[in-house]
Short mmCIF file of C-alpha atoms in Angstrom, two decimals:
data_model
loop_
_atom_site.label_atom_id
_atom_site.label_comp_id
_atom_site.label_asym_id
_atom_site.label_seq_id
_atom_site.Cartn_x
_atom_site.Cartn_y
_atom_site.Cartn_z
CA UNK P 1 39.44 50.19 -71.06
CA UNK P 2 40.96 48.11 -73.83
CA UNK P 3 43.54 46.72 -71.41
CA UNK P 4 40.93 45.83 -69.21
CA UNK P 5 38.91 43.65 -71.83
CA UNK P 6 42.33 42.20 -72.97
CA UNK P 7 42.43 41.11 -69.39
CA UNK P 8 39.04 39.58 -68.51
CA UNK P 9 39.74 37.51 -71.83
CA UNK P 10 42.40 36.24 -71.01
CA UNK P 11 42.26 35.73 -67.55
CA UNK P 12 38.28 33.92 -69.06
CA UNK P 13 40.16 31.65 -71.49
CA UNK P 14 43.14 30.65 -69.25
CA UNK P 15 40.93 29.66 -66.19
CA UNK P 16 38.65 27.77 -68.60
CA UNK P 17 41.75 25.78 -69.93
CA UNK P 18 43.25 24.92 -66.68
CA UNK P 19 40.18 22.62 -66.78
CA UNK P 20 39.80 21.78 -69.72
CA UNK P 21 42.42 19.85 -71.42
CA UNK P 22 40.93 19.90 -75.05
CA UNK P 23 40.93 23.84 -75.27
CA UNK P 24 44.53 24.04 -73.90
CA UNK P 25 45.56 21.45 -76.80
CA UNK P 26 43.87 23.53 -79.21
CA UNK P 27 45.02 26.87 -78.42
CA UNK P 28 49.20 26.35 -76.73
CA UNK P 29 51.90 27.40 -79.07
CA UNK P 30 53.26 23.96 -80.77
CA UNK P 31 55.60 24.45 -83.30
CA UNK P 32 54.61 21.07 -85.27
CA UNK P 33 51.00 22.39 -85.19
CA UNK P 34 51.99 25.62 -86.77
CA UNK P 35 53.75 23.50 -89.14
CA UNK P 36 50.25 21.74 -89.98
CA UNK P 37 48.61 25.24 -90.95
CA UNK P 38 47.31 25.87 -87.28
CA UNK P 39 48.03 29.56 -87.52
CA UNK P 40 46.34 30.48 -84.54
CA UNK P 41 48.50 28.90 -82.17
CA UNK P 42 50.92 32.13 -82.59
CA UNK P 43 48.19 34.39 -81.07
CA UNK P 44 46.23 32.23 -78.91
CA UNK P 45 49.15 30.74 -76.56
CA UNK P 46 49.09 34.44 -75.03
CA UNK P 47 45.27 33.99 -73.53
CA UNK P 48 46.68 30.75 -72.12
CA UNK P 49 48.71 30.31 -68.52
CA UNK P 50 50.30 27.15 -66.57
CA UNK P 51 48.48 28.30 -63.48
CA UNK P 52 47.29 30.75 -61.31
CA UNK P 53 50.21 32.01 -60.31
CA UNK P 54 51.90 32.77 -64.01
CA UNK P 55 48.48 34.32 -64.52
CA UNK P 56 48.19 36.47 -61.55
CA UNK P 57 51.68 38.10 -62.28
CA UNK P 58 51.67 38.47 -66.04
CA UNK P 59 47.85 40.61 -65.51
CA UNK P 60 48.50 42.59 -62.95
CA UNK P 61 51.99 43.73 -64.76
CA UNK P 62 49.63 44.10 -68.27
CA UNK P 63 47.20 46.19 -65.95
CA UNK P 64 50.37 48.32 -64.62
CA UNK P 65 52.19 49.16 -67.76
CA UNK P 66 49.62 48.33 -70.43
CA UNK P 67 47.12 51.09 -68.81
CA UNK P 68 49.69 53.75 -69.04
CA UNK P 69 50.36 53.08 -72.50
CA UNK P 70 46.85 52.92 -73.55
CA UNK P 71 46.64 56.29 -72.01
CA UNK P 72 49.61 57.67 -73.36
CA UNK P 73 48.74 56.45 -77.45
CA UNK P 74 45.28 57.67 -76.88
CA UNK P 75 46.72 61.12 -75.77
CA UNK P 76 48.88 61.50 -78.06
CA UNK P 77 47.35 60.38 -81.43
CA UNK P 78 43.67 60.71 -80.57
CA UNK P 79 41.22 58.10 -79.08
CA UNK P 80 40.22 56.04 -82.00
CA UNK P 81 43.92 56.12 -83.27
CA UNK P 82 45.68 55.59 -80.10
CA UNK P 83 43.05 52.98 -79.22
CA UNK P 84 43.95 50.93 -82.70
CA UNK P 85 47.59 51.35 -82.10
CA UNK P 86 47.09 50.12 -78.45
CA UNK P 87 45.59 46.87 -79.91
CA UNK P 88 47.67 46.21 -82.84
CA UNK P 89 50.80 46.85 -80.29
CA UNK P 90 49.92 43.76 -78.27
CA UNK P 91 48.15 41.49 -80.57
CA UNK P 92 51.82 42.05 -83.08
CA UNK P 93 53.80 41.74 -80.02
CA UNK P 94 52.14 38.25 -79.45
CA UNK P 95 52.89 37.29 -83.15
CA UNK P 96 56.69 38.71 -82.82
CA UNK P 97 57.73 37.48 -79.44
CA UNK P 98 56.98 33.94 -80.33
CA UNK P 99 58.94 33.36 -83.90
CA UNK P 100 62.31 33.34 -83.03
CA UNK P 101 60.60 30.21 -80.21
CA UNK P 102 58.91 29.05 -83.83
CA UNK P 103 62.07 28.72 -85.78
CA UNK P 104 64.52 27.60 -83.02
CA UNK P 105 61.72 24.74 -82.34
CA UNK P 106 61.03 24.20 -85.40
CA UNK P 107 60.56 20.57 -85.40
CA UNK P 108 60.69 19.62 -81.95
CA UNK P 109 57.73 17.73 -81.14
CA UNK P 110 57.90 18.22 -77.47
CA UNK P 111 58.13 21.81 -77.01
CA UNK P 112 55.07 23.80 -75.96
CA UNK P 113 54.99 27.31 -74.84
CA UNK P 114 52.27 29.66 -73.09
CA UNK P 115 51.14 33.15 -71.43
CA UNK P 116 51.44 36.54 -72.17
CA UNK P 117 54.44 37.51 -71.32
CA UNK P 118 56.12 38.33 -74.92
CA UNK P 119 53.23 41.26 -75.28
CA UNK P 120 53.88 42.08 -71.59
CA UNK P 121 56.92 42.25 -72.26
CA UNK P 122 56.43 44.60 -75.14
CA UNK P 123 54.43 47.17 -72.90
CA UNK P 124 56.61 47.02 -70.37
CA UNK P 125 59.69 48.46 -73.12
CA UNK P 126 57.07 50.84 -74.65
CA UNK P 127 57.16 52.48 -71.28
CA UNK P 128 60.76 52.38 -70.56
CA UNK P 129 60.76 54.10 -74.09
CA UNK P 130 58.35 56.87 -72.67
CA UNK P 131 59.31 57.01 -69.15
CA UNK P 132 63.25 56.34 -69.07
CA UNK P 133 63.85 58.26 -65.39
CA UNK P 134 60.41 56.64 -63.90
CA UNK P 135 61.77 54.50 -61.07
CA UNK P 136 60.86 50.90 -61.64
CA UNK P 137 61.48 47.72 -59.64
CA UNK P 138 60.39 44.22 -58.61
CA UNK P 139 57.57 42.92 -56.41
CA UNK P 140 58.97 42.39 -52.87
CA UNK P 141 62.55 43.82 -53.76
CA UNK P 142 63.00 47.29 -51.61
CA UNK P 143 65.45 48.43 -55.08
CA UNK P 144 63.86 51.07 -57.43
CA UNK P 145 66.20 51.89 -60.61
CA UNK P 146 65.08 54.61 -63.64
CA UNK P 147 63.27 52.63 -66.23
CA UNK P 148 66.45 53.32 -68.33
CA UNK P 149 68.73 51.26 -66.24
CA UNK P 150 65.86 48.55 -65.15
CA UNK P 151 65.38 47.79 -69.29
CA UNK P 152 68.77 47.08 -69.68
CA UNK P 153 69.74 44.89 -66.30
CA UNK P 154 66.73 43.15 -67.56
CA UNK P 155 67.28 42.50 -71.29
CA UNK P 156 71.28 41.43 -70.08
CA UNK P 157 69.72 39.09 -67.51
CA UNK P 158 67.57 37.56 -70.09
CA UNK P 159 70.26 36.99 -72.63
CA UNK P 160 72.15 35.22 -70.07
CA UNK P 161 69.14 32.68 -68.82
CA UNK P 162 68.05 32.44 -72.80
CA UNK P 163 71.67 31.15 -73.40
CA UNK P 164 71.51 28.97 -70.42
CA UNK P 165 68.07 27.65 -71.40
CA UNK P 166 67.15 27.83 -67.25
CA UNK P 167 63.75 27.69 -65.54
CA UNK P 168 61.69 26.26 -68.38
CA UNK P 169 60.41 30.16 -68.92
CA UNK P 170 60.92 31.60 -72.06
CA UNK P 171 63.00 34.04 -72.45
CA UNK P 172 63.80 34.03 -75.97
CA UNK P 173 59.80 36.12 -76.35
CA UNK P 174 60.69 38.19 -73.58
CA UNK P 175 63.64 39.23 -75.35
CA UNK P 176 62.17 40.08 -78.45
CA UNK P 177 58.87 41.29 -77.00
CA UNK P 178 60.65 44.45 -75.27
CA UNK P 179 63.04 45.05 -78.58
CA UNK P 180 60.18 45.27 -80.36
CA UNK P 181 57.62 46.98 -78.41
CA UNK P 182 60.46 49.49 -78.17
CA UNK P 183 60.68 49.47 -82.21
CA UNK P 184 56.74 49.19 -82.87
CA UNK P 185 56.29 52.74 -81.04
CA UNK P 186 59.25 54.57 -82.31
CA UNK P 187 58.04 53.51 -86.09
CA UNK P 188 54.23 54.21 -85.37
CA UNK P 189 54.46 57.61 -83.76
CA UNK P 190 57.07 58.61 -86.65
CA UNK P 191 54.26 57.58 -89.43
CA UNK P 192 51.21 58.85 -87.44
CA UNK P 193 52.32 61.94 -85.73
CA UNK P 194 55.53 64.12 -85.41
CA UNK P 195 56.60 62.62 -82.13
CA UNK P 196 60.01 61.29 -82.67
CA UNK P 197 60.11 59.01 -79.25
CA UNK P 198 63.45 57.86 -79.20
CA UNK P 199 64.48 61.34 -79.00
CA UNK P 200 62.24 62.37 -76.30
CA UNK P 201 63.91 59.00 -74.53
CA UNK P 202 67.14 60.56 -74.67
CA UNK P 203 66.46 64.06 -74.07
CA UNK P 204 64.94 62.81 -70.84
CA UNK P 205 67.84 60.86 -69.69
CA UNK P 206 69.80 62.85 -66.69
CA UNK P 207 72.02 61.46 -63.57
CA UNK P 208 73.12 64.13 -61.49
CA UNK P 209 73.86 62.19 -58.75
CA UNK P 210 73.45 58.39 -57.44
CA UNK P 211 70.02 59.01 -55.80
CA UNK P 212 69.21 59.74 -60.06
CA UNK P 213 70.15 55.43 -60.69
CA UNK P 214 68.85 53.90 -57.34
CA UNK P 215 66.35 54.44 -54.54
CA UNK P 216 66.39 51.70 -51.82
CA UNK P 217 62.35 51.50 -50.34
CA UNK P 218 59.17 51.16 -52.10
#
């Protein structure tokens, strides 16, 4: 439920602001405008999208992921609990994801940055963390690898492309989006229940045999 009101919002705000210039200037993550005291900007840039496309793709992977975690910090730590953790998971991992963009662009006048996909990011490693031998993969790519493996070609990919500063796409928040949606849920359920996550991650880890780290077919 919560994911799906996260969703309407933003998918509300971002069609709104492909037409309306004003609201986009007001709300896209600008590192000078931060500078001014226009707080905001480091929570609002996530309701915001370049078009339809970067929209389509960052919901329908929030609907994926961020549904199962919803249902998993709701059954674990009760409804109201798991329902505040839910929220304060993604709005944080909006905040986090974007600061090491804010300090690196400190004063550059000509960056801007947009979307979702820092939080996204965020739930995606929250259910890595949960589900490490869940077979994951990419849209169109017949390649399914356990959650374990998938987290890790993805954070090295990202690394590389941050370094290389390629395809105007941010990688820098989806870097530390999935380190810390990873760190936000081990910390949480340690303080608010006896679930110690990152042990349950690695008890859960097994490869018997290849078919364990890759299935070829959706």
């Amino acid at each position: 439920m919560i994911t799906t009101i996260i969703i309407v919002i933003t998918v509300l705000v971002s069609i709104r602001a492909f037409k309306n210039d004003s609201l986009m200037d007001s709300m896209i993550f600008h590192p000078p405008a931060v500078n001014r005291g226009e707080w905001h900007r480091l929570l609002t840039y996530g309701v915001l999208h370049a078009d339809y496309t970067h929209l389509i793709f960052n919901m329908f992977t929030l609907y994926v992921f961020g549904m199962e975690i919803e249902r998993f910090c709701k059954s674990a730590l009760g409804e109201t609990t798991g329902a505040i953790c839910f929220i304060l998971l993604y709005l944080s991992s909006l905040l986090i994801s974007i600061l090491p963009t804010y300090f690196k662009h400190k004063n550059n006048v000509s960056y801007y940055s947009l979307g979702a996909s820092g939080a996204v990011c965020a739930m995606i490693f929250a259910y890595v963390l949960v589900n490490p031998m869940n077979f994951m993969g990419i849209l169109f790519i017949p390649i399914m690898l356990p959650a374990f493996l998938f987290g890790i070609i993805f954070l090295l990919i990202s690394l590389s492309l941050d370094k290389k500063q390629s395809g105007g796409i941010n990688h820098s928040a989806h870097i530390a989006g999935s380190v810390y949606g990873i760190f936000y849920m081990v910390a949480v359920f340690l303080v608010l229940s006896d679930i110690n996550l990152m042990n349950l991650f690695v008890a859960q880890i097994r490869v018997d045999s290849l078919s364990d780290l890759i299935h070829i077919g959706f």
